[in-house]
XYZ file of C-alpha atoms in Angstrom:
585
model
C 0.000 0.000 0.000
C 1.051 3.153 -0.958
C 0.417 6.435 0.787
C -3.005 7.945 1.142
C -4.420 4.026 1.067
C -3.664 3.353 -3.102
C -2.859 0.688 -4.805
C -1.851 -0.245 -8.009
C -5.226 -1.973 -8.529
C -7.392 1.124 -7.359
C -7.451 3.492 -10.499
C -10.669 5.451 -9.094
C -8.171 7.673 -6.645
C -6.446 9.142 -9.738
C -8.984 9.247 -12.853
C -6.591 11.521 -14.948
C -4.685 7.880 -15.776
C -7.477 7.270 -18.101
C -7.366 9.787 -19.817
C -3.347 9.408 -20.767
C -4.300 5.939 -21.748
C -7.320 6.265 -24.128
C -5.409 8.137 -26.900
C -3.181 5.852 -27.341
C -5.494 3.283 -27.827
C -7.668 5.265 -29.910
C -4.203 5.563 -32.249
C -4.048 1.855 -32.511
C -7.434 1.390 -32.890
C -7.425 3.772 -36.052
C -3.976 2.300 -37.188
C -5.379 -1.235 -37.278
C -8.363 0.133 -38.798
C -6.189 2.110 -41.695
C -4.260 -1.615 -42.039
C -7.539 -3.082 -42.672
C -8.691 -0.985 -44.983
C -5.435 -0.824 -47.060
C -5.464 -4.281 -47.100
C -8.792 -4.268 -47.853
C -8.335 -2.632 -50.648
C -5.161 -4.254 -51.901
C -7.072 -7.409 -51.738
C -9.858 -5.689 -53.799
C -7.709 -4.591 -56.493
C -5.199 -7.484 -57.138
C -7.654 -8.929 -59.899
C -7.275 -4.990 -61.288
C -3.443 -5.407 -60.958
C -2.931 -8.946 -62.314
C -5.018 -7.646 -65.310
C -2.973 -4.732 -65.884
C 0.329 -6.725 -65.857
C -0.873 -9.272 -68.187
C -2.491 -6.877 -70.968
C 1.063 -5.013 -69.939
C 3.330 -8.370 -70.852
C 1.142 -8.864 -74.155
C 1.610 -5.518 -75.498
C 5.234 -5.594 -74.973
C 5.693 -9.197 -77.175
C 3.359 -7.766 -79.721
C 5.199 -4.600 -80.130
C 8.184 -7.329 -80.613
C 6.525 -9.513 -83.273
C 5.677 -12.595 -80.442
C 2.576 -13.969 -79.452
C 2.443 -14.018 -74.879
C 0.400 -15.717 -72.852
C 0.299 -16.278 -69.360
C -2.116 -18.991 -67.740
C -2.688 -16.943 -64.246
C -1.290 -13.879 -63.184
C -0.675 -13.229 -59.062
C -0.128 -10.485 -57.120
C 0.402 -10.867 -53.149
C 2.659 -9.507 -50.305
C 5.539 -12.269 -51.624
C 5.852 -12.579 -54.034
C 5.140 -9.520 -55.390
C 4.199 -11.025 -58.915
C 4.194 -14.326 -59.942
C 3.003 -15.497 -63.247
C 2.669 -19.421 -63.818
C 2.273 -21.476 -67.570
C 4.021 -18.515 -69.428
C 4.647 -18.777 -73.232
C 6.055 -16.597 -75.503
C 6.679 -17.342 -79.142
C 7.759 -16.378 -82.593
C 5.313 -18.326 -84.960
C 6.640 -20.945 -86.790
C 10.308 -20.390 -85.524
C 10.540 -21.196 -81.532
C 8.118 -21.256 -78.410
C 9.804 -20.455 -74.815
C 7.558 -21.824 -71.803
C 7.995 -22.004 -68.130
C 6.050 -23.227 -65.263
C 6.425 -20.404 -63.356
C 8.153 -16.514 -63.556
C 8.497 -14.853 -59.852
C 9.689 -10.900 -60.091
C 11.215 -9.919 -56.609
C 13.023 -6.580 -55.555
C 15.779 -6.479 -53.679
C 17.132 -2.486 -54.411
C 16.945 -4.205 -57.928
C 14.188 -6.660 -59.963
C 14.812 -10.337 -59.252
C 13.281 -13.118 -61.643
C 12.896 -16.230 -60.961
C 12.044 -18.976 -63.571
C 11.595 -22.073 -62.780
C 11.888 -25.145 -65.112
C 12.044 -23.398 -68.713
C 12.410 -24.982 -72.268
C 13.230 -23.434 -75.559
C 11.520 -25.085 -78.469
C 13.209 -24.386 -81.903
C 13.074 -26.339 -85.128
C 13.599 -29.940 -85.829
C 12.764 -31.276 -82.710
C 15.621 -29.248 -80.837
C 14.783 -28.514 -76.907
C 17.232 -26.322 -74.370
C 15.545 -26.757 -71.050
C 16.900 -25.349 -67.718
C 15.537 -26.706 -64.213
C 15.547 -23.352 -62.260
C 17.278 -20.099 -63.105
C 17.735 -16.717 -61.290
C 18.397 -13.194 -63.182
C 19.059 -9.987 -62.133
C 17.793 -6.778 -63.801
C 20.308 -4.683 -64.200
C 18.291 -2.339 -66.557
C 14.946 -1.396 -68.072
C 14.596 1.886 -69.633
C 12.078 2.492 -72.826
C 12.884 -0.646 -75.115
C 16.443 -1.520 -73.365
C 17.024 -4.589 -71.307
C 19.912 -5.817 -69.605
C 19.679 -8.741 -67.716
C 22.450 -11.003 -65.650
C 22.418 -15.193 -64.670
C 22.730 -15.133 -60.796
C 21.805 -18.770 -60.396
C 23.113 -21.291 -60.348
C 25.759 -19.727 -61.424
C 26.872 -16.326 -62.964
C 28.197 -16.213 -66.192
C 25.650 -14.841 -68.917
C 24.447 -11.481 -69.975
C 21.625 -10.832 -72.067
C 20.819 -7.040 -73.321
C 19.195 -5.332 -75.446
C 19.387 -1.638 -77.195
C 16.474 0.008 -79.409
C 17.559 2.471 -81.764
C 15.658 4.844 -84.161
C 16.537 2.561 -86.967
C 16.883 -1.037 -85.435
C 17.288 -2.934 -82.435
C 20.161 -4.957 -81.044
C 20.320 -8.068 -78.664
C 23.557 -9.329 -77.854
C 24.541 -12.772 -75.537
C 27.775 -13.051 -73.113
C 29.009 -15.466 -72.013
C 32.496 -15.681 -69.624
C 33.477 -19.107 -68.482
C 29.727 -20.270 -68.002
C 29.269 -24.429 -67.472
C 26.380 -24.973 -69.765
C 26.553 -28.128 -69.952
C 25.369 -27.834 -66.528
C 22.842 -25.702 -66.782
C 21.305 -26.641 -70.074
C 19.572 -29.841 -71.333
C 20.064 -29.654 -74.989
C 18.181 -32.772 -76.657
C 16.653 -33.254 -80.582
C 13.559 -35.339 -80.179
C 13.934 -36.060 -76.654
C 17.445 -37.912 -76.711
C 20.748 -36.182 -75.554
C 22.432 -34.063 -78.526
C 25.500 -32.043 -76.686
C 26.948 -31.246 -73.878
C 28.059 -27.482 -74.252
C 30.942 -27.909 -71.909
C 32.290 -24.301 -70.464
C 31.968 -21.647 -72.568
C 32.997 -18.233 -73.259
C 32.012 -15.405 -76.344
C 29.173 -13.554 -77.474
C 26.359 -13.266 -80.036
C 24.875 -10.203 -81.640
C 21.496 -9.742 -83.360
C 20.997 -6.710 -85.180
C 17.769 -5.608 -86.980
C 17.841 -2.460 -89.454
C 16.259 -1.541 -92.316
C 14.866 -4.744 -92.600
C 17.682 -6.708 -92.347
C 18.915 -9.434 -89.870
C 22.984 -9.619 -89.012
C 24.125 -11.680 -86.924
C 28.060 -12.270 -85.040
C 28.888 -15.093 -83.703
C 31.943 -15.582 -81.345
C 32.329 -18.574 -78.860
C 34.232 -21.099 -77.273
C 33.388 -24.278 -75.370
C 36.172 -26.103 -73.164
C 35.220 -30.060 -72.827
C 32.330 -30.095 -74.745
C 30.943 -33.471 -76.053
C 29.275 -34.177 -79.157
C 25.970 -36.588 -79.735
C 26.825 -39.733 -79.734
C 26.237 -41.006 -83.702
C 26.477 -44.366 -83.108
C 24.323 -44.136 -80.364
C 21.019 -46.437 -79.986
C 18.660 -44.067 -79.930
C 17.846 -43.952 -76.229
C 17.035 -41.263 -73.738
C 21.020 -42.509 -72.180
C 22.919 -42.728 -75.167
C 26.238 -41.766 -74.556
C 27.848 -39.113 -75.524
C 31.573 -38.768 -77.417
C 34.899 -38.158 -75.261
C 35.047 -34.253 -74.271
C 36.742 -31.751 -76.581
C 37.383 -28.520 -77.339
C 35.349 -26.030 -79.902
C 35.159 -22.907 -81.707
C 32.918 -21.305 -84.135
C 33.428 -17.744 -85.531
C 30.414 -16.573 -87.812
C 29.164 -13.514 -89.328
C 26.652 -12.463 -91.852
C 23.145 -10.976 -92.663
C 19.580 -12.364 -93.886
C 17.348 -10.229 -95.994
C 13.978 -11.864 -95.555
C 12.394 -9.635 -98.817
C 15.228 -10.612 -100.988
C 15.420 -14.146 -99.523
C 18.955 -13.726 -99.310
C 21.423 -15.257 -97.063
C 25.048 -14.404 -96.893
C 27.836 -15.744 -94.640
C 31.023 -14.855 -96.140
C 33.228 -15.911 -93.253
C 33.139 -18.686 -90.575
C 35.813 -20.786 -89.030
C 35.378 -23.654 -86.500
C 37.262 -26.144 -84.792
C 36.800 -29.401 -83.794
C 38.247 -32.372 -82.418
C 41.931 -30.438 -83.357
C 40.489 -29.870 -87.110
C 40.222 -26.555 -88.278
C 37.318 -25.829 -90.815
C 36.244 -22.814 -92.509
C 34.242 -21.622 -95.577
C 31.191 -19.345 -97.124
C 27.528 -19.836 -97.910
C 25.539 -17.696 -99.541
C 21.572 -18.416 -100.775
C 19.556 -16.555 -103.147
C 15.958 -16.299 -103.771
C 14.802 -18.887 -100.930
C 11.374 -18.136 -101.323
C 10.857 -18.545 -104.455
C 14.062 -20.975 -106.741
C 16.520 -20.795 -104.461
C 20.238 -20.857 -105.539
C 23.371 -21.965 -103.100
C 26.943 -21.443 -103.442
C 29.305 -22.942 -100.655
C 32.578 -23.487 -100.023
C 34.323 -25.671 -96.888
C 37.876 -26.052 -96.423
C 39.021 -28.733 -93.447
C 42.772 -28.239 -92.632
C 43.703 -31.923 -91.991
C 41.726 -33.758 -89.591
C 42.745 -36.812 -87.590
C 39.597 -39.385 -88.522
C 40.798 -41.630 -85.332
C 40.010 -38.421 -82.529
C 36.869 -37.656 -85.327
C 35.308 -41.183 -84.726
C 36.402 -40.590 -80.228
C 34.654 -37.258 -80.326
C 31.549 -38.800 -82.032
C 31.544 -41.704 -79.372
C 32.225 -44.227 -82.353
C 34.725 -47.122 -82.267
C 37.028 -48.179 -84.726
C 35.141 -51.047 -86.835
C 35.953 -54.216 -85.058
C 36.455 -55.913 -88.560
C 39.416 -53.685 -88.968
C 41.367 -55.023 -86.236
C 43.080 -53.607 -83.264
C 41.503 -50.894 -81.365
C 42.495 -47.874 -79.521
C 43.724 -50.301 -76.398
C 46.358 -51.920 -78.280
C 47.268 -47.769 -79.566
C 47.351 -49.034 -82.890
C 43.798 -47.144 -84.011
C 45.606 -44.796 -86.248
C 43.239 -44.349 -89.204
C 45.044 -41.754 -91.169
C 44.204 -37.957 -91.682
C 43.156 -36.063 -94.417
C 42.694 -31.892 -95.770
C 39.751 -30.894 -97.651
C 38.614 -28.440 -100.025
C 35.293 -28.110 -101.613
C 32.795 -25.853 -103.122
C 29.432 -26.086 -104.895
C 26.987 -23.817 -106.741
C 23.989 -24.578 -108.115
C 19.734 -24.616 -107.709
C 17.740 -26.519 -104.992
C 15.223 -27.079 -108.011
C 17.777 -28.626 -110.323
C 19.885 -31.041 -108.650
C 21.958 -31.645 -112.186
C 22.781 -27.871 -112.345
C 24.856 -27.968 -109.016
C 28.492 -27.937 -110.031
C 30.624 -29.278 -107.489
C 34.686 -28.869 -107.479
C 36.696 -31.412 -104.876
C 40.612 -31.743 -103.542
C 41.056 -34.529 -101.040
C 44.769 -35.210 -99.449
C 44.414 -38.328 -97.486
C 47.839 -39.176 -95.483
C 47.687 -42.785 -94.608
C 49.326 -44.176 -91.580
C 52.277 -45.488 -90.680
C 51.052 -48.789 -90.083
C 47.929 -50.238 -92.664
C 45.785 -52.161 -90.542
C 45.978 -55.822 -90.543
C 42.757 -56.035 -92.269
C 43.452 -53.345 -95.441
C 46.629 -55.164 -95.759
C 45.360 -58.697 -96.186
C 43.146 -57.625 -98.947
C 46.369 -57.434 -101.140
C 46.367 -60.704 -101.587
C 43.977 -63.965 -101.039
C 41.261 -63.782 -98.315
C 37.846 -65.221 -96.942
C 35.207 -62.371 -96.606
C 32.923 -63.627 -94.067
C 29.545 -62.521 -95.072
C 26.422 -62.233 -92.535
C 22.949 -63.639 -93.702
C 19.932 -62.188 -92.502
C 19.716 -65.814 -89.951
C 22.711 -64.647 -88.216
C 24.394 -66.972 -89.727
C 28.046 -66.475 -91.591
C 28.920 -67.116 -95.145
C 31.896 -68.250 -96.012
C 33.428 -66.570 -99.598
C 36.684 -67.442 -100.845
C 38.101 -64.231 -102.615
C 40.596 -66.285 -104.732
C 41.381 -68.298 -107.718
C 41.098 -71.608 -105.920
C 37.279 -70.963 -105.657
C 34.955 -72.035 -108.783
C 32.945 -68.839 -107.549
C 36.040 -66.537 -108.183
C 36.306 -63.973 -110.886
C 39.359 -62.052 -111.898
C 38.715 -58.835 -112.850
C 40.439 -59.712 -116.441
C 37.694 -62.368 -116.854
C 35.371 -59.545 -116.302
C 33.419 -58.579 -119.782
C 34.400 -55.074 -120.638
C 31.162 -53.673 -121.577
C 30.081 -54.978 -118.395
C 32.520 -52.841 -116.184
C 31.308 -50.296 -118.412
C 27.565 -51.153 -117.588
C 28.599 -50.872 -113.482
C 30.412 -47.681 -113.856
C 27.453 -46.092 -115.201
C 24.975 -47.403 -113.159
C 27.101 -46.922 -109.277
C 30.030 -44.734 -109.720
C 30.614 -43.059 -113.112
C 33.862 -40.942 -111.952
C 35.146 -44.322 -110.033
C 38.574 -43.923 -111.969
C 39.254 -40.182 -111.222
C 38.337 -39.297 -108.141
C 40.201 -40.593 -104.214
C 37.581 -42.794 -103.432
C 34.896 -39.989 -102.155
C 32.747 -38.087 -104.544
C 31.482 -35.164 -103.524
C 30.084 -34.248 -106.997
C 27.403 -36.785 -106.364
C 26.259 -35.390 -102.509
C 23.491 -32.905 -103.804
C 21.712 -34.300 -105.957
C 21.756 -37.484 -103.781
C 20.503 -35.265 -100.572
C 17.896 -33.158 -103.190
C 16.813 -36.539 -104.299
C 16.171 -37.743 -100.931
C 14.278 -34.449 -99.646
C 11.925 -34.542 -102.566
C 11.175 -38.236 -101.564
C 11.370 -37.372 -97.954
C 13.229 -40.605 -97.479
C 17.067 -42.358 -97.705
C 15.866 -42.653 -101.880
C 19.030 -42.320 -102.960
C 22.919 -42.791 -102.123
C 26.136 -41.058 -102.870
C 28.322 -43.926 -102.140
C 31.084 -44.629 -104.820
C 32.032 -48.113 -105.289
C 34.689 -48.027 -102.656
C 32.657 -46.723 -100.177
C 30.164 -49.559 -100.829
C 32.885 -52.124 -100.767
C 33.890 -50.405 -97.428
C 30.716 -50.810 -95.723
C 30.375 -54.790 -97.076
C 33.691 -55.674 -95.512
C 33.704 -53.755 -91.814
C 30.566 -51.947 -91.327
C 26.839 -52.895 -90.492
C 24.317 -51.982 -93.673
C 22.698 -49.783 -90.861
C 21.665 -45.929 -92.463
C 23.240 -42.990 -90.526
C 25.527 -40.508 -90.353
C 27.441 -42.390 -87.832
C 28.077 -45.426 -90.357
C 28.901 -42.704 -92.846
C 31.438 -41.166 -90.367
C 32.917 -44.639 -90.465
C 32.941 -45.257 -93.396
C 35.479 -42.153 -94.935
C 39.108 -43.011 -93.448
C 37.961 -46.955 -94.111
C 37.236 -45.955 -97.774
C 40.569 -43.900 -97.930
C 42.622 -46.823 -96.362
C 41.034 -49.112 -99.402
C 42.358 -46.749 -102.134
C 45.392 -45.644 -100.732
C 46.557 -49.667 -100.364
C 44.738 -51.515 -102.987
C 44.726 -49.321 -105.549
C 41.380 -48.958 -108.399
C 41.532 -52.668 -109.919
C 41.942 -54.164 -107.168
C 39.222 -52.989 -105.235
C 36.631 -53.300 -108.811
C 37.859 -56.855 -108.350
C 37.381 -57.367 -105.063
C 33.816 -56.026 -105.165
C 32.565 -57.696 -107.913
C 33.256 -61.159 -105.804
C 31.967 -60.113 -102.418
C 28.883 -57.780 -103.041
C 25.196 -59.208 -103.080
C 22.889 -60.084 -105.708
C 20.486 -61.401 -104.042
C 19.427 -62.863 -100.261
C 22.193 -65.499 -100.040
C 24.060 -64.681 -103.097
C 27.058 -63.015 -103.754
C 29.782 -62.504 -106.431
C 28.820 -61.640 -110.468
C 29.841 -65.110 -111.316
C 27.283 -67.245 -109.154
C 24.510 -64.094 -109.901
C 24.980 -65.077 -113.331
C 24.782 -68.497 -113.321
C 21.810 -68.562 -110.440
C 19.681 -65.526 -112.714
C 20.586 -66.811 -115.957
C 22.455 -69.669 -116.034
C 25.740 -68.260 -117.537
C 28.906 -67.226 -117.170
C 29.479 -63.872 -117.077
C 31.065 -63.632 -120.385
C 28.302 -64.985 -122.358
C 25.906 -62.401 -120.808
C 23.491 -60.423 -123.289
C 23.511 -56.401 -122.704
C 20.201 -56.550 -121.199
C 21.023 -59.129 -118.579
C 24.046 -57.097 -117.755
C 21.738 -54.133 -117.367
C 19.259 -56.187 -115.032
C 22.554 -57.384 -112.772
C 23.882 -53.999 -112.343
C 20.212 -52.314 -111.615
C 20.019 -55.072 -109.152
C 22.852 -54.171 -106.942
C 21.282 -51.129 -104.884
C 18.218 -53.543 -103.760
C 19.241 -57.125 -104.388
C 17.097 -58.235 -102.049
C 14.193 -55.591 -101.959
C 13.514 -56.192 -105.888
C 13.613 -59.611 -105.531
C 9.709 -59.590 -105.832
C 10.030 -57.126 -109.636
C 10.894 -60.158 -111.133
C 8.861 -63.328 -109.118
C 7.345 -64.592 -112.253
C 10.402 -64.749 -114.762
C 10.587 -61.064 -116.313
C 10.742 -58.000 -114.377
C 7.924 -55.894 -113.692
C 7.503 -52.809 -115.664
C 9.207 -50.297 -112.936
C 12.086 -52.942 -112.998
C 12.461 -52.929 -116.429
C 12.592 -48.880 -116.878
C 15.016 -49.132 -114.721
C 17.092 -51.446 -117.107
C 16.441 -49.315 -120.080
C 17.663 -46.525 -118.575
C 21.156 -48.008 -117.955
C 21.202 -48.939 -121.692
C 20.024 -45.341 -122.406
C 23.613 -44.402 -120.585
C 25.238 -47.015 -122.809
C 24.064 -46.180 -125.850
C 25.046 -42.129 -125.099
C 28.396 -43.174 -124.040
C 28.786 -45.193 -127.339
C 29.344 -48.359 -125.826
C 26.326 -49.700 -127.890
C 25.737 -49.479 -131.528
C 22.239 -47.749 -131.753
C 21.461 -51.838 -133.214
C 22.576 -53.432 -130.411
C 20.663 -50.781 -128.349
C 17.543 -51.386 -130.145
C 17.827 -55.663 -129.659
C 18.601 -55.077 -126.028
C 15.268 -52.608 -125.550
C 13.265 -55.864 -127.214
C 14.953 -58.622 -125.548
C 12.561 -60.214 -122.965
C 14.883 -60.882 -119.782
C 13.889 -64.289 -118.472
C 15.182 -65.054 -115.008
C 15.972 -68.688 -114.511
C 14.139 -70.874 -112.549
C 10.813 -68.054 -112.290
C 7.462 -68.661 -113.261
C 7.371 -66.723 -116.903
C 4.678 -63.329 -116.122
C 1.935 -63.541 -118.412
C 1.665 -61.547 -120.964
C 0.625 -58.404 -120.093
C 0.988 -59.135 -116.793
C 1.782 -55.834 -114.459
């Protein structure tokens, strides 16, 4: 008890306490009041406000030439804005979605975007799990942006002019590979490794430029001779560089690149492209020059072996496969696949050392064949076997009747023909299908002795230093000779001498034009065209296919327009068929 008989429980002694105390409640009172309403309000107009920035986001793409949209738009206390199933796209060229965008502010605009993909032509993805940025800059039509997470590295800006608009990408010692997920139809395509550079877009006056400057440490290529699953592996790490520059002018149709240089796996290539009229005939002219390349690190980087067939592999360190420069260039019109004219130099340097299995193909060998069973075929590639044909026994106007029909330059150029590759790919394209081949004759005897008959680019790869090794060691005869005993004619059958006798029941040398025409149109399907002739005479697609290979004789001169005319009437009768019926199609 205090004095005068208060206490601190008896507040009717002393009412002026109340009155000190009231105010301040009546503050917080009208403070929690104001919060509410504020709030209140806030909460009323966030539908107002998530409007606003949407219709906002939309203008800004369409000003841009892109097509935005946004599934739901939120704004709250935190955080501040987040939009979730965002899209933005250029029609027809790429699509950019991610689950979710979060803008922040810490003194400066966060974003945060989690799990985005990049969608741009033939199948080709670039998808990042989660990804922070930094706005470093927004002012009219400028933007410059910076990669905080997971790791700094990358710049993106861009800078509106009165006449244009730039964007340009840097990138200092960034680990892309991993960050991005780069994949063609779902399955693994590259691992950008570490790179460094930049990229500039420039618009003016309607036209696009573009500069291209980077450099990837460790990167790793697709695997070509993967299977074709999600894990494929990718090839052994190396390093890159690609410098590019040049412009598109979409009203012309033009394209012109009159400068890049890359390297790859230690190889240095460079060249020009330039295309003309693309929207209407359009007309190419390219050139690509490869300073030597070593085709053993080539096959590593692509995650291919060295063909077991060939012998020892990279663990004995005898997988030395040679190494060759390269120079070519070719003009001509997409329409017209004959105009393109196509100029080639090839220096192959062999190595030291042939492999075992080039050098035994100097002299006698078995070629072990596989049948579609599994099973292995035996063929004796010498003169002890009654199968065997030298190539001297060979009719001459049937080596002229092959040359025609697979590899008309076989004599004159190093075993690759590049003068055949564009009408081959135009071919193709139109057909939208493998229609066609550019192999030469050595590249087809290459793939019969190592490789699988499997259609890629992997087998393809492969298939160059094999096809040097052949001519540089065997020389032309030798490997005409050695073809015309192992290739097939038919499921089962291989060498000219037992096609002969099984189709016709001759020996080579007594063969009629016509039947030499049928046995050379046979070789690119001998076992797919097996039903053009079931009943004894080919069918009439066959059979235009024959008289177009005398067509090639008789311009060459190697018919007398007679002989041309008998071999046009002769009915080809395939031994041991049921003969068509006449008119039969």
């Amino acid at each position: 008890m205090l004095d005068g008989g208060w206490t601190s429980g008896d507040r009717r002694s002393y009412p002026w306490t109340v009155l000190t105390i009231r105010p301040r409640r009546r503050r917080l009172i009208a403070a929690a009041a104001a919060a509410l309403v504020l709030g209140l309000g806030a909460l009323a107009a966030r539908p107002l406000l998530a409007r606003a920035v949407r219709t906002r986001i939309e203008a800004a793409a369409a000003r841009r030439g892109l097509v935005a949209r946004i599934d739901s738009v939120r704004v709250g206390p935190w955080p501040p804005l987040r939009l979730s199933g965002v899209s933005v796209e250029r029609t027809g060229r790429w699509r950019l979605n991610a689950d979710t965008v979060e803008a922040l502010w810490f003194g400066r605009t966060r974003l945060i975007v989690s799990y985005a993909v990049l969608h741009g032509p033939a199948g080709l993805t670039v998808a990042a799990e989660s990804t922070t940025w930094d706005v470093l800059g927004v002012a009219h039509d400028a933007l410059r942006v910076a990669l905080r997470q997971p790791q700094a590295g990358l710049i993106l800006s861009r800078i509106a002019g009165p006449d244009g608009s730039a964007w340009a990408l840097e990138a200092q010692d960034l680990p892309v590979g991993r960050l991005l997920d780069v994949r063609r139809f779902d399955r693994p395509l590259l691992d950008g490794g570490t790179i460094r550079g930049s990229l500039t877009l420039t618009t003016s006056a309607g036209v696009e430029r573009f500069d291209l400057d980077m450099a990837a440490r460790s990167a790793r290529l697709p695997a070509l001779a993967g299977d074709g699953s999600e894990h494929q592996e990718l090839g052994e790490p190396t390093d890159l560089a690609v410098q590019a520059a040049g412009s598109w002018r979409q009203t012309e149709g033009a394209l012109d690149v009159p400068r890049w240089r890359g390297t790859i796996a230690g190889a240095t290539l460079s060249g020009t492209l330039a295309v003309r009229d693309l929207d209407t005939d359009p007309g190419v002219d390219l050139s690509l020059d490869v300073e030597r390349v070593d085709f053993a690190r080539l096959l590593r980087t692509s995650a291919l072996e060295t063909p077991e067939k060939l012998g020892p592999s990279a663990a004995s360190g005898r997988d030395d496969l040679g190494s060759a420069s390269l120079a070519v260039r070719a003009q001509g019109r997409l329409s017209d696949p004959a105009s393109f004219a196509v100029t080639q130099r090839l220096d192959f340097a062999p190595p030291r050392r042939l492999p075992p299995a080039i050098e035994r193909l100097r002299e006698d060998f078995v070629y072990e064949a596989g049948l579609d069973s599994g099973a292995v075929r035996a063929i004796d590639v010498s003169p002890a076997s009654p199968d065997y044909i030298p190539l001297a026994a060979v009719p001459p106007l049937f080596l002229r009747t092959l040359l025609l029909g697979e590899d008309a330059g076989f004599y004159t150029h190093p075993g690759i023909d590049f003068r055949e590759v564009p009408a081959a790919l135009l071919t193709d394209w139109a057909r939208g299908g493998a229609a066609r081949g550019a192999s030469t004759i050595t590249q087809q005897l290459a793939k019969n002795l190592f490789l699988s008959h499997e259609k890629s680019f992997g087998r393809k790869l492969q298939e160059l230093p094999l096809t040097l090794l052949l001519e540089s060691a065997l020389g032309k005869d030798r490997i005409l000779e050695i073809y015309l005993n192992v290739i097939e004619w038919g499921p089962g059958l291989y060498g000219l001498r037992p096609a002969a006798r099984t189709y016709f029941g001759r020996e080579p040398r007594d063969l009629t034009p016509a039947q030499m025409a049928f046995l050379v149109s046979l070789i690119p399907g001998p076992v797919k065209y097996q039903s053009s002739f079931a009943h004894g005479t080919p069918g009439p697609g066959f059979r235009q296919l024959v008289d177009t290979l005398l067509a090639k004789l008789r311009s060459e001169d190697a018919l007398t327009e007679e002989e041309y005319r008998q071999a046009l009437d002769e009915e080809i009768v395939v031994q041991g068929r049921e003969p068509r019926a006449p008119g039969a199609g």
